[in-house]
mmCIF file of C-alpha atoms and ligand atoms in Angstrom:
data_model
loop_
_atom_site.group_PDB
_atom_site.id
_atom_site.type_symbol
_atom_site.label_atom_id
_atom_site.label_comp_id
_atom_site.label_asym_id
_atom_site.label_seq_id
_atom_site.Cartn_x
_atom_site.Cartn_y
_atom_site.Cartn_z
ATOM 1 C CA UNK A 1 5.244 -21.042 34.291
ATOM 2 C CA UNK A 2 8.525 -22.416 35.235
ATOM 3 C CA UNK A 3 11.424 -20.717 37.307
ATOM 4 C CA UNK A 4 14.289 -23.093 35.436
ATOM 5 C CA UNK A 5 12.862 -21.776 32.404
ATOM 6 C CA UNK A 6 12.563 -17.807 33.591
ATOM 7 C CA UNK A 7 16.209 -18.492 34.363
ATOM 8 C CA UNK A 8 17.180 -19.563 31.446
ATOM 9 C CA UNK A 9 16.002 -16.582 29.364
ATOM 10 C CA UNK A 10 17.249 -14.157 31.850
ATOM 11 C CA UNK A 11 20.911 -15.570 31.489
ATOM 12 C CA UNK A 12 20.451 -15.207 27.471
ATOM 13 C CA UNK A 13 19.275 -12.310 27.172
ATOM 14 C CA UNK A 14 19.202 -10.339 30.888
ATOM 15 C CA UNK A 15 16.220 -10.237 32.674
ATOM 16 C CA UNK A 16 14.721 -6.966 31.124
ATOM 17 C CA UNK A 17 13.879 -8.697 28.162
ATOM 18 C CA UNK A 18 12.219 -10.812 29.544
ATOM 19 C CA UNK A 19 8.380 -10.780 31.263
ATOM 20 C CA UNK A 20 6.170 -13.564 32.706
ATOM 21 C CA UNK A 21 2.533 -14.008 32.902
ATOM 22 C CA UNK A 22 2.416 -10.652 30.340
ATOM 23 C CA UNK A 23 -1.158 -9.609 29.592
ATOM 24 C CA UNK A 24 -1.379 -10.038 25.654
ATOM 25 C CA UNK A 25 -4.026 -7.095 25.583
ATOM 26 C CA UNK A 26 -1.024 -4.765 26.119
ATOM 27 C CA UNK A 27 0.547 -6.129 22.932
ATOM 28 C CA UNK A 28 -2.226 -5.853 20.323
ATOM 29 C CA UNK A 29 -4.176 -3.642 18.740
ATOM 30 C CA UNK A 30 -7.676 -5.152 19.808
ATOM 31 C CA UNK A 31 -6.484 -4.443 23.313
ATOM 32 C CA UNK A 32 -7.810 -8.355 24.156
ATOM 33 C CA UNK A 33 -5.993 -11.057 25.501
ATOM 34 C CA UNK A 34 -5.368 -13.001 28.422
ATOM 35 C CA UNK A 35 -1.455 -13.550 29.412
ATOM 36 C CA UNK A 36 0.986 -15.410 27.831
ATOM 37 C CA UNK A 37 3.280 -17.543 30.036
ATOM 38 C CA UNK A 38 6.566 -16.271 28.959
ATOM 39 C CA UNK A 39 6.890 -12.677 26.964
ATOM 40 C CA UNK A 40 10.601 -11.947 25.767
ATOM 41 C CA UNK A 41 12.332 -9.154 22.987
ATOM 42 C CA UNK A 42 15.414 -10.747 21.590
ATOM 43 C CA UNK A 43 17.393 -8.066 20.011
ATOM 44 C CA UNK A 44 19.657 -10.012 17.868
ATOM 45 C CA UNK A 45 19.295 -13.247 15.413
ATOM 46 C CA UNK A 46 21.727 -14.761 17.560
ATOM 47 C CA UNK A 47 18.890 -14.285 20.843
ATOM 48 C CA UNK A 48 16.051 -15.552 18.405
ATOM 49 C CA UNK A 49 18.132 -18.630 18.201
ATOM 50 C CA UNK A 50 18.984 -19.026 21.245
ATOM 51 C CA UNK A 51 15.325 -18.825 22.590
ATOM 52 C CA UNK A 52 14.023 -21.590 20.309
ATOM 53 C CA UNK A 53 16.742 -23.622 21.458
ATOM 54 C CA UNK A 54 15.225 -23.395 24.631
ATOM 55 C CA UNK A 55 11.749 -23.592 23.568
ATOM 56 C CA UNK A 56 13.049 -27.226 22.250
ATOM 57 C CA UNK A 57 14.409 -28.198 25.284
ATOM 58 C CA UNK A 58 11.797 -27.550 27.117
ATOM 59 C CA UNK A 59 8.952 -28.571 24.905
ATOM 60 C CA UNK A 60 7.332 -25.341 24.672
ATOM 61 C CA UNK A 61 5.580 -24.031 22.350
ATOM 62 C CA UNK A 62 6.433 -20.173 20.662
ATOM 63 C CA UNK A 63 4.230 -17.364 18.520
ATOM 64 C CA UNK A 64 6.046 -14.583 16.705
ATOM 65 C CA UNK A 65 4.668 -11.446 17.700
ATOM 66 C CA UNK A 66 5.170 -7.694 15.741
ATOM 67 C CA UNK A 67 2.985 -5.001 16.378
ATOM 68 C CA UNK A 68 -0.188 -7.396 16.961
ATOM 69 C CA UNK A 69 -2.401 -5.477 14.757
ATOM 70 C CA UNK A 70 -3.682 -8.645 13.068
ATOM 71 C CA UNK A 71 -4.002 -10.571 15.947
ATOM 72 C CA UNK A 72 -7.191 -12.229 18.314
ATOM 73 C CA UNK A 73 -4.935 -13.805 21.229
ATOM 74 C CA UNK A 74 -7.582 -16.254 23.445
ATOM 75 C CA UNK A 75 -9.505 -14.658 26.949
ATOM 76 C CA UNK A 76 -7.236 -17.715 28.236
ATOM 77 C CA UNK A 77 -3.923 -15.954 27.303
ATOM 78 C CA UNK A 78 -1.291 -18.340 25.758
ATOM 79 C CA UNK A 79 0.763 -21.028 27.263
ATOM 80 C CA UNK A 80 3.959 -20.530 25.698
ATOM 81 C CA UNK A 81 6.580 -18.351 24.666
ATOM 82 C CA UNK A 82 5.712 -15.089 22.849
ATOM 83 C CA UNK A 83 9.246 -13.740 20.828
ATOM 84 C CA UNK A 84 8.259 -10.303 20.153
ATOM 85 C CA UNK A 85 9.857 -8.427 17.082
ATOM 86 C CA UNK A 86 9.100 -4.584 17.625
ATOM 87 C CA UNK A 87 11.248 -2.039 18.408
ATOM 88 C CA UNK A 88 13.571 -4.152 20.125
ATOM 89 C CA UNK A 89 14.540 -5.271 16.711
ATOM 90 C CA UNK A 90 13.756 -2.586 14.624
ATOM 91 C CA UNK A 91 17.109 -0.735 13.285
ATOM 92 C CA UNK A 92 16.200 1.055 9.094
ATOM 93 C CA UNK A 93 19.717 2.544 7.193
ATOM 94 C CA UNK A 94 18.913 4.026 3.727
ATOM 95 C CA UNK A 95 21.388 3.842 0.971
ATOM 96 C CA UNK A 96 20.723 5.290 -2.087
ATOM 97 C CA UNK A 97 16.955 3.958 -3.055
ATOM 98 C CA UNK A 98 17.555 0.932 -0.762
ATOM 99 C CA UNK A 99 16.190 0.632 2.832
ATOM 100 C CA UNK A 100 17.378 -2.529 4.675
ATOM 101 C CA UNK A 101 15.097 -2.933 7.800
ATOM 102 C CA UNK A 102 15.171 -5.335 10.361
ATOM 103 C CA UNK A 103 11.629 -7.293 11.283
ATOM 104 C CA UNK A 104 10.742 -5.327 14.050
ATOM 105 C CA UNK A 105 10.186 -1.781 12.292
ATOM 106 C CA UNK A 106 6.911 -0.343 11.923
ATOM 107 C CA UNK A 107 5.791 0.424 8.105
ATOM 108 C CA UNK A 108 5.242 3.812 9.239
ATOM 109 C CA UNK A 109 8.737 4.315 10.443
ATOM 110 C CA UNK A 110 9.778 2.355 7.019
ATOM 111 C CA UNK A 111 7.746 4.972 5.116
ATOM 112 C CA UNK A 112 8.706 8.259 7.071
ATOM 113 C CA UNK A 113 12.864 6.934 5.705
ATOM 114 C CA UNK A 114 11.646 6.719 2.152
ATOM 115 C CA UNK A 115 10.127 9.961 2.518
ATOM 116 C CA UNK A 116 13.125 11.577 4.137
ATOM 117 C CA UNK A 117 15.221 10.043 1.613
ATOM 118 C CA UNK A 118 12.811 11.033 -1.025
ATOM 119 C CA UNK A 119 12.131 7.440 -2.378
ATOM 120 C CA UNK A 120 8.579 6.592 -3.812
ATOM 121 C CA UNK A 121 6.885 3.284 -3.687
ATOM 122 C CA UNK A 122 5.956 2.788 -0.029
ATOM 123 C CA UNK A 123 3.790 5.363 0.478
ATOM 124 C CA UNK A 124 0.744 3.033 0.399
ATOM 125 C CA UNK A 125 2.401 1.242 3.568
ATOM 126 C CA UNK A 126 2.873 4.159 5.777
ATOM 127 C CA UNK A 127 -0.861 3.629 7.678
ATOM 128 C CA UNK A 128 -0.748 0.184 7.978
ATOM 129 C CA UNK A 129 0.056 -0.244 12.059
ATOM 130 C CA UNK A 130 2.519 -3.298 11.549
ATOM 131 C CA UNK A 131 5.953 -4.303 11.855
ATOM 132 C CA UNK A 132 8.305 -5.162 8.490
ATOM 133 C CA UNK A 133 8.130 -9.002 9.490
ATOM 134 C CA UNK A 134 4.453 -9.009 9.976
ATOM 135 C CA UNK A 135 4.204 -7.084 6.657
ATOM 136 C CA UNK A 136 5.669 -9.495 4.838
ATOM 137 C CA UNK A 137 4.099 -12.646 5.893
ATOM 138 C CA UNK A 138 0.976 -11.338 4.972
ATOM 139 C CA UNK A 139 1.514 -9.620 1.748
ATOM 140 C CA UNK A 140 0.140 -6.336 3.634
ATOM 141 C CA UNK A 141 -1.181 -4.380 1.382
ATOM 142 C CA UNK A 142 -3.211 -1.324 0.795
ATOM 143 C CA UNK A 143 -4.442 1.471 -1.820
ATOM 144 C CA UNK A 144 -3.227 -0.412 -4.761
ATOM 145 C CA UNK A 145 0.370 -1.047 -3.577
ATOM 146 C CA UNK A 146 1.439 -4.664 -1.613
ATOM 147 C CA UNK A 147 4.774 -5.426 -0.585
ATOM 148 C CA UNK A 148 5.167 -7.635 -3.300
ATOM 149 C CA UNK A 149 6.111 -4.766 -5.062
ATOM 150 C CA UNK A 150 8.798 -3.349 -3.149
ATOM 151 C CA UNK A 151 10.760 -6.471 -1.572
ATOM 152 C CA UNK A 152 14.068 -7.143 -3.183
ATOM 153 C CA UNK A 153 14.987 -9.805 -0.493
ATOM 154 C CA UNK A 154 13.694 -11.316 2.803
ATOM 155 C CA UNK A 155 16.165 -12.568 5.237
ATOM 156 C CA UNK A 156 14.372 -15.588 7.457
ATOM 157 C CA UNK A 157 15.252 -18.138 10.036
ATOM 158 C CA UNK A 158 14.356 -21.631 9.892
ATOM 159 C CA UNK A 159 12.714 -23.662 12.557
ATOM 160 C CA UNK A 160 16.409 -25.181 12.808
ATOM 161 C CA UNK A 161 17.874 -21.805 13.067
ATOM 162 C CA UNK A 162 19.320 -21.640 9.906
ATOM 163 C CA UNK A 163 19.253 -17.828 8.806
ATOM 164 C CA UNK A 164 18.437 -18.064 4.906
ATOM 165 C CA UNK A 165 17.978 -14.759 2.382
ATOM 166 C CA UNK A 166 15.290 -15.587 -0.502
ATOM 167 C CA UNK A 167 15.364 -13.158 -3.412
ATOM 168 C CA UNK A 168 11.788 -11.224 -4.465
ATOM 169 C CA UNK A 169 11.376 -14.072 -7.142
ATOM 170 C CA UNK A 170 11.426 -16.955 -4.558
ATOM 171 C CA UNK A 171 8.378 -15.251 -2.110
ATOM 172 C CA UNK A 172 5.564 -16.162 -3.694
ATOM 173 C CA UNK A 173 3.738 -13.850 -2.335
ATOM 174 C CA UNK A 174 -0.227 -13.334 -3.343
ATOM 175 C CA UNK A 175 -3.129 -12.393 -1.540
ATOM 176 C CA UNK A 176 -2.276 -12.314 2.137
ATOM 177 C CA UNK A 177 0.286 -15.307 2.057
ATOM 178 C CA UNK A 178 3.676 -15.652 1.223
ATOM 179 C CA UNK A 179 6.476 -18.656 0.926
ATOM 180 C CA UNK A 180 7.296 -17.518 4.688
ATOM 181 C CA UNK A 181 3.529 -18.226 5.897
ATOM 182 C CA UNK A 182 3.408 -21.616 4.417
ATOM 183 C CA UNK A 183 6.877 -22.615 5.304
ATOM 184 C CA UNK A 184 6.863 -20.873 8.593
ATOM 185 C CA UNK A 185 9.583 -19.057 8.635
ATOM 186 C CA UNK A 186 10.533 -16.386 11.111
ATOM 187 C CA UNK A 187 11.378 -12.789 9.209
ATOM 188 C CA UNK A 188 14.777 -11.692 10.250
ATOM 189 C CA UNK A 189 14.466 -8.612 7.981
ATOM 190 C CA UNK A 190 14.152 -7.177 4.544
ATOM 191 C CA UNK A 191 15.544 -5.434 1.759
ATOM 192 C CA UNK A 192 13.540 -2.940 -0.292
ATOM 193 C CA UNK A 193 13.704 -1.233 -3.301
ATOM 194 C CA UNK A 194 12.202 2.386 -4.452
ATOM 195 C CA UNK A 195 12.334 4.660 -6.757
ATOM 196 C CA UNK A 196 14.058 8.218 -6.312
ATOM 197 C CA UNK A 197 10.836 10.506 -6.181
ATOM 198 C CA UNK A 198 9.820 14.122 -5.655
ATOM 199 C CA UNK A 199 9.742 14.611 -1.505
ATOM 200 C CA UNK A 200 6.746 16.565 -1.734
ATOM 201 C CA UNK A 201 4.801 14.345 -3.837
ATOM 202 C CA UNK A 202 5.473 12.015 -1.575
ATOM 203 C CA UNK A 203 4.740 14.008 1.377
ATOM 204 C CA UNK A 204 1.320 14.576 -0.140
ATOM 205 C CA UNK A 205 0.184 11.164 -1.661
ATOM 206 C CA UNK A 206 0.900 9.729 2.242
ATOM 207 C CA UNK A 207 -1.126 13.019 3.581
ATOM 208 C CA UNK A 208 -3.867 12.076 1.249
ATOM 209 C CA UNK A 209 -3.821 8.376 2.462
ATOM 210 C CA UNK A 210 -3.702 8.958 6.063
ATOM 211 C CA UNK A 211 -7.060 11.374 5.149
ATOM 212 C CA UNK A 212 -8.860 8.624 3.490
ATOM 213 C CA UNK A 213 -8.060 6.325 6.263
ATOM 214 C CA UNK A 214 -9.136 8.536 9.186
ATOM 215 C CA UNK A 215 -12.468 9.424 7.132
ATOM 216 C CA UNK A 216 -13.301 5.603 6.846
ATOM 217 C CA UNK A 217 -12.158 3.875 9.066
ATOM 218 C CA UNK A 218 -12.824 3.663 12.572
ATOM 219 C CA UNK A 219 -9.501 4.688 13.954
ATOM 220 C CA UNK A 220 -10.705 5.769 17.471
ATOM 221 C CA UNK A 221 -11.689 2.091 18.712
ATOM 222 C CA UNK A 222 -9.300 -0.969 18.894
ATOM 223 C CA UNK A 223 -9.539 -3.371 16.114
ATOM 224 C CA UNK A 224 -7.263 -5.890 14.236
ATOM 225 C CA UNK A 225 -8.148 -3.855 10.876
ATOM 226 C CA UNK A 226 -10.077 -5.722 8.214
ATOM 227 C CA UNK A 227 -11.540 -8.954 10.263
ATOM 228 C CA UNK A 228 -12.386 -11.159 6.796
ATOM 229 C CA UNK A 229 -10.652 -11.797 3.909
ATOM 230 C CA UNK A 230 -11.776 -10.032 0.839
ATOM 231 C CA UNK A 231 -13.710 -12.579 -0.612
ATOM 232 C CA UNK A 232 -12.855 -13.683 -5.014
ATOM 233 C CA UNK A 233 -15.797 -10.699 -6.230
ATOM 234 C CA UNK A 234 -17.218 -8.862 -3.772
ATOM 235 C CA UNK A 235 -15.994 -6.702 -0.320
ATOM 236 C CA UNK A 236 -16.587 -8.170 2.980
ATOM 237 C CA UNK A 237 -17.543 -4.861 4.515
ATOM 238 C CA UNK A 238 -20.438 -4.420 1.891
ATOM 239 C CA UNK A 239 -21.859 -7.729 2.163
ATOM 240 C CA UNK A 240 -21.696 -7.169 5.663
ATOM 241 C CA UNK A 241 -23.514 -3.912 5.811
ATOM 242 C CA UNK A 242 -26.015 -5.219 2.744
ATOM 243 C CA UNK A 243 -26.917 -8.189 5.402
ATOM 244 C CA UNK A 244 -27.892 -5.467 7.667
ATOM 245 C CA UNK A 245 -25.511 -6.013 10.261
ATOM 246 C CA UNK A 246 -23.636 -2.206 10.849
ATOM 247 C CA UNK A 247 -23.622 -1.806 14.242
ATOM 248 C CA UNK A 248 -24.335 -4.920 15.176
ATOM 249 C CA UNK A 249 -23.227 -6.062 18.679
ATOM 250 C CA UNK A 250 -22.232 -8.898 20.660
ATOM 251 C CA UNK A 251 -21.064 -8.162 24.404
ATOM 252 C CA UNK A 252 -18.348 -5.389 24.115
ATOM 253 C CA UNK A 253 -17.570 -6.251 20.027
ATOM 254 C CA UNK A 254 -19.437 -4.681 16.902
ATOM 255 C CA UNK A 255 -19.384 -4.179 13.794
ATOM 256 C CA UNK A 256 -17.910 -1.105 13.491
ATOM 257 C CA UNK A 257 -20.996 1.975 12.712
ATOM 258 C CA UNK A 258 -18.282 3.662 10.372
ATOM 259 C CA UNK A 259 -16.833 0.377 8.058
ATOM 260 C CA UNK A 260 -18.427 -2.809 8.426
ATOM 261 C CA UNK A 261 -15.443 -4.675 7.496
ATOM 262 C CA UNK A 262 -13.987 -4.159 10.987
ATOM 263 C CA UNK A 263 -14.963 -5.467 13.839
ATOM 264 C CA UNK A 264 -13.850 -2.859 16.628
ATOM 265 C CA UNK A 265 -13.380 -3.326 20.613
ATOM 266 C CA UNK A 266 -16.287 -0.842 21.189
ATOM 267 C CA UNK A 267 -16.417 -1.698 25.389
ATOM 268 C CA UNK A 268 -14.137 -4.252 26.997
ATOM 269 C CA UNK A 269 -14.705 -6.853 24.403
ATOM 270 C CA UNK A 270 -13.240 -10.439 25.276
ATOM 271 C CA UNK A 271 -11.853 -12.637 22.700
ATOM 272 C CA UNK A 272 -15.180 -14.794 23.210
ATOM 273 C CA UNK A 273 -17.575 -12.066 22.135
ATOM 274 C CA UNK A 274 -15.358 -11.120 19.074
ATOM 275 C CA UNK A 275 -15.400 -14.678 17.858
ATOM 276 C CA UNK A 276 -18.983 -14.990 18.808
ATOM 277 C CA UNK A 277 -19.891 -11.627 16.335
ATOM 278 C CA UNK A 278 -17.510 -13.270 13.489
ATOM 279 C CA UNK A 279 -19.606 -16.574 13.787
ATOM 280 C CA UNK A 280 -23.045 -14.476 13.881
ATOM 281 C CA UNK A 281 -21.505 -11.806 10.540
ATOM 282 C CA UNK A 282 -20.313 -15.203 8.586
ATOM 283 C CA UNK A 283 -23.413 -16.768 9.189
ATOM 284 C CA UNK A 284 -25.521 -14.529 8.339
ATOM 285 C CA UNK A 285 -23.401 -13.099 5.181
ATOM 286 C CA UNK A 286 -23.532 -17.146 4.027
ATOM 287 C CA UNK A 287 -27.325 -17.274 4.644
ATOM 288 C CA UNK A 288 -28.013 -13.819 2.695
ATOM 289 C CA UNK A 289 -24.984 -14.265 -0.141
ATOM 290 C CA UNK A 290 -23.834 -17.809 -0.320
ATOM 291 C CA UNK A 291 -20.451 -16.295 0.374
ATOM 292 C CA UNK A 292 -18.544 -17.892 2.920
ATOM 293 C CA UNK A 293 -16.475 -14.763 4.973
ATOM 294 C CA UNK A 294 -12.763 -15.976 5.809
ATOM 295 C CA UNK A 295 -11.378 -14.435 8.786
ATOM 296 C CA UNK A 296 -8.069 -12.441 7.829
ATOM 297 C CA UNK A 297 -7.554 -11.838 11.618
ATOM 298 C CA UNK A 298 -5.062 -14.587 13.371
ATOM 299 C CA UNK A 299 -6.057 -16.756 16.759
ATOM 300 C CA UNK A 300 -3.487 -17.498 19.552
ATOM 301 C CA UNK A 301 -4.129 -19.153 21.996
ATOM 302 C CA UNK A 302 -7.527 -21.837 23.035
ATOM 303 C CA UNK A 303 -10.647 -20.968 21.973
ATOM 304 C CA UNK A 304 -12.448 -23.880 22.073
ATOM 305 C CA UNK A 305 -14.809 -24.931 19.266
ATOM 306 C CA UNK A 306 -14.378 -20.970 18.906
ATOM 307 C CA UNK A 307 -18.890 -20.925 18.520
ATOM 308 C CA UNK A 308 -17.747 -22.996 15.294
ATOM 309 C CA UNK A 309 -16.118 -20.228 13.321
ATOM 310 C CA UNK A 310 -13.325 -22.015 11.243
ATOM 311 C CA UNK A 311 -9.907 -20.661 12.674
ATOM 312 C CA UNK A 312 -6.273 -21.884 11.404
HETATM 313 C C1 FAD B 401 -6.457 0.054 12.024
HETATM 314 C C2 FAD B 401 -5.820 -1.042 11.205
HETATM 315 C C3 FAD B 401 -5.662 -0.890 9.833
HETATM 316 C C4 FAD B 401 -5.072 -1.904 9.068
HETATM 317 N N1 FAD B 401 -4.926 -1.716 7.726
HETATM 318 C C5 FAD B 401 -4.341 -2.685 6.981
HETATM 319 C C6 FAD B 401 -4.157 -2.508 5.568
HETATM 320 O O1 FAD B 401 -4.510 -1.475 5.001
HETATM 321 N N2 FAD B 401 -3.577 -3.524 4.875
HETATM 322 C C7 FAD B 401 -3.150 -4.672 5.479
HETATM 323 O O2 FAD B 401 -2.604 -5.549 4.790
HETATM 324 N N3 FAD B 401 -3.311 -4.860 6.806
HETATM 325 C C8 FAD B 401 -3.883 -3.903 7.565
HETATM 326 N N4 FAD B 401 -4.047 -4.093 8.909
HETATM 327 C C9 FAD B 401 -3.645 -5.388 9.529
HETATM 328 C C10 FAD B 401 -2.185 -5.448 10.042
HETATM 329 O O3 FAD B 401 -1.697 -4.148 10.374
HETATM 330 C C11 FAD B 401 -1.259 -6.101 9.036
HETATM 331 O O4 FAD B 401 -1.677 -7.430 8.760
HETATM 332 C C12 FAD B 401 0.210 -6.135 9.520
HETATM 333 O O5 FAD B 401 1.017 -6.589 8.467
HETATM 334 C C13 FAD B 401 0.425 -7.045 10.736
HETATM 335 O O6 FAD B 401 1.720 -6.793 11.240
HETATM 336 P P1 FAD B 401 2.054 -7.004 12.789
HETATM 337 O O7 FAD B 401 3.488 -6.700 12.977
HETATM 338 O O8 FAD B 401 1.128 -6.241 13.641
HETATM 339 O O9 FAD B 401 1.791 -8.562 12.901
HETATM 340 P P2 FAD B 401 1.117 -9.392 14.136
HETATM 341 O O10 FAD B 401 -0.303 -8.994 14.243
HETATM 342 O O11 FAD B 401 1.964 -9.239 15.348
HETATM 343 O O12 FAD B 401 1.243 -10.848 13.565
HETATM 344 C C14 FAD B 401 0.474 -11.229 12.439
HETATM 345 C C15 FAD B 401 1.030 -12.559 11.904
HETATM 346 O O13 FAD B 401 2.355 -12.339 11.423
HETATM 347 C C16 FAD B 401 3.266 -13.195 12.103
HETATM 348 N N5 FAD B 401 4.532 -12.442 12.299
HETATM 349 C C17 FAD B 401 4.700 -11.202 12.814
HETATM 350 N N6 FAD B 401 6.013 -10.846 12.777
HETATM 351 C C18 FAD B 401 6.671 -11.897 12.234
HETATM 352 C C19 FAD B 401 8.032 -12.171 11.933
HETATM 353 N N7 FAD B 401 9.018 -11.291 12.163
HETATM 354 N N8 FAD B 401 8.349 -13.382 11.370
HETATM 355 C C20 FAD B 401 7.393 -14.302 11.120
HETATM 356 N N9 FAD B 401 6.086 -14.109 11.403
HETATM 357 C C21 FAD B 401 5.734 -12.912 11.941
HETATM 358 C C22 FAD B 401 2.611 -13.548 13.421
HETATM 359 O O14 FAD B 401 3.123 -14.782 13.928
HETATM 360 C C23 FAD B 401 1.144 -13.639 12.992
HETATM 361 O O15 FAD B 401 0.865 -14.888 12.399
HETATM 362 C C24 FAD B 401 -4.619 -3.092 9.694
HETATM 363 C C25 FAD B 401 -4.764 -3.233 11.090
HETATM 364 C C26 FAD B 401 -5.357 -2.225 11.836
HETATM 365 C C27 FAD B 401 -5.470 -2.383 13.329
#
């Protein structure tokens, strides 16, 4: 960590935006991670800019952060810049059935404005702990709805800073990727488009969803949600419990006793033991199957040969 640098973020964007040596494990939902060197909330597109300016200048490296519900970060922390888009960047306005939302808003806040505004067609997204951007580079998705669906246009950044808006037809969104994964863009913010609905229909399909969540899955220990990729035919979580392995442990991380598609922080977990049970579940899943488990779940940070799991 560098005091130049500190002081260069605290005269863009004043110093309570900005944190050094900032435990990660305070940032996502797996409650793991060591620090990162520099942690800072721009609040405007203007700030984003400015900060990778400086990340240029300097040579350092950045990670856009949301909610960090899908997210390992390294026992080692990270040695860069983290530009977190949360609730410092997080405004929603409704107008008739469009919401326009910057990157930093959670689904659930998304969802609670359709409801309000009784607009159907996000209801699906109301349980899933992330933030717009975050949402949208993955294609979240869940109970039969994506956000494929409901996008009318994604506002990005460049890695030169220009600030570009791609229509719904120019995503190409599938199966957790979009154009904004592979051409790593940062998500400024989003359109998206509903349909006018009955308010207590919609009040009740979300009810029902948030039941069905709490009843499977295991809501009352950390976790970064589903940790593998739904593999072309099957479910991870029931190859994972047909190899025998609910409940299975390594240091503080198992496979969760009430889904096996999660691995949850069941007692202090590092980032090593997690990796360590993904290794043990994909080998054993290969061995049993001949189906090779992708990890949805992204790394930040070093983690070595990670016990030769294959992480992007
Ligand atoms: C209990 C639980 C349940 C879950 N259920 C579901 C589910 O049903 N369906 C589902 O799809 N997912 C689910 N997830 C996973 C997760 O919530 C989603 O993947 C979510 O979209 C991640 O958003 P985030 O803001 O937390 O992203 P982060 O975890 O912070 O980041 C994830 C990735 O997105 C990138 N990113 C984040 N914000 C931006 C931005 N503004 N611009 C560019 N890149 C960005 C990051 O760099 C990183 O690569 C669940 C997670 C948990 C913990």
């Amino acid at each position: 960590m560098n005091q130049n640098v500190i002081e260069k973020f605290n005269n863009l964007l004043g110093e309570e935006k900005v944190k050094a040596d900032e435990p990660m494990k305070r940032h996502t939902t797996f409650r793991i991670g060591g620090p990162a060197d520099y942690f800072l909330m721009p609040s405007s597109p203007k700030e984003v800019k400015g900060i990778i300016e400086i990340c240029k200048e300097e040579s350092l490296p950045y990670f856009i952060l949301g909610n960090g519900s899908n997210l390992l970060v390294s026992d080692e922390g990270y040695r860069g810049v983290i530009i977190q888009l949360y609730r410092n960047y997080g405004d929603i306005s409704v107008e008739g059935n469009v919401i326009r939302a910057n990157a930093g808003a959670l689904l659930s806040q998304i969802a609670s404005a359709a409801k309000n505004a009784s607009l159907t067609g996000f209801e699906f997204a109301g349980g899933i702990p992330g933030t717009l951007g975050g949402a949208v580079v993955m294609n979240a998705g869940a109970y039969g709805g994506e956000m494929k669906d409901v996008l009318k246009e994604v506002t990005v950044m460049t890695g030169n800073g220009e600030i570009l808006t791609l229509p719904a037809e120019k995503l190409e969104m599938g199966y957790r990727t979009s154009v904004v994964k592979t051409n790593g863009y940062l998500v400024l913010g989003a359109v998206i488009e509903l349909e006018k609905g009955d308010q207590e229909a919609i009040k009740t399909r979300m009810k029902e969803l948030t039941e069905q969540r709490v009843g499977k899955q295991p809501l009352e220990f950390p976790s970064a949600g589903s940790t593998f990729k739904r593999p072309e035919g099957y479910f991870a979580g029931k190859l994972i419990m047909d190899a025998g392995l609910r409940g299975y442990q390594t240091g503080g991380a198992q496979v969760a006793e009430k889904h096996c598609g999660f691995v949850i922080n069941k007692d202090n977990a590092t980032a090593a033991d997690v990796c360590r049970l993904m290794k043990d579940v994909q080998d054993k899943v290969k061995e049993q199957f001949g189906v090779t488990l992708e990890p949805e779940v992204k790394f930040l940070g070093n983690f070595g040969d990670a016990f030769g799991l294959n992480i992007k």
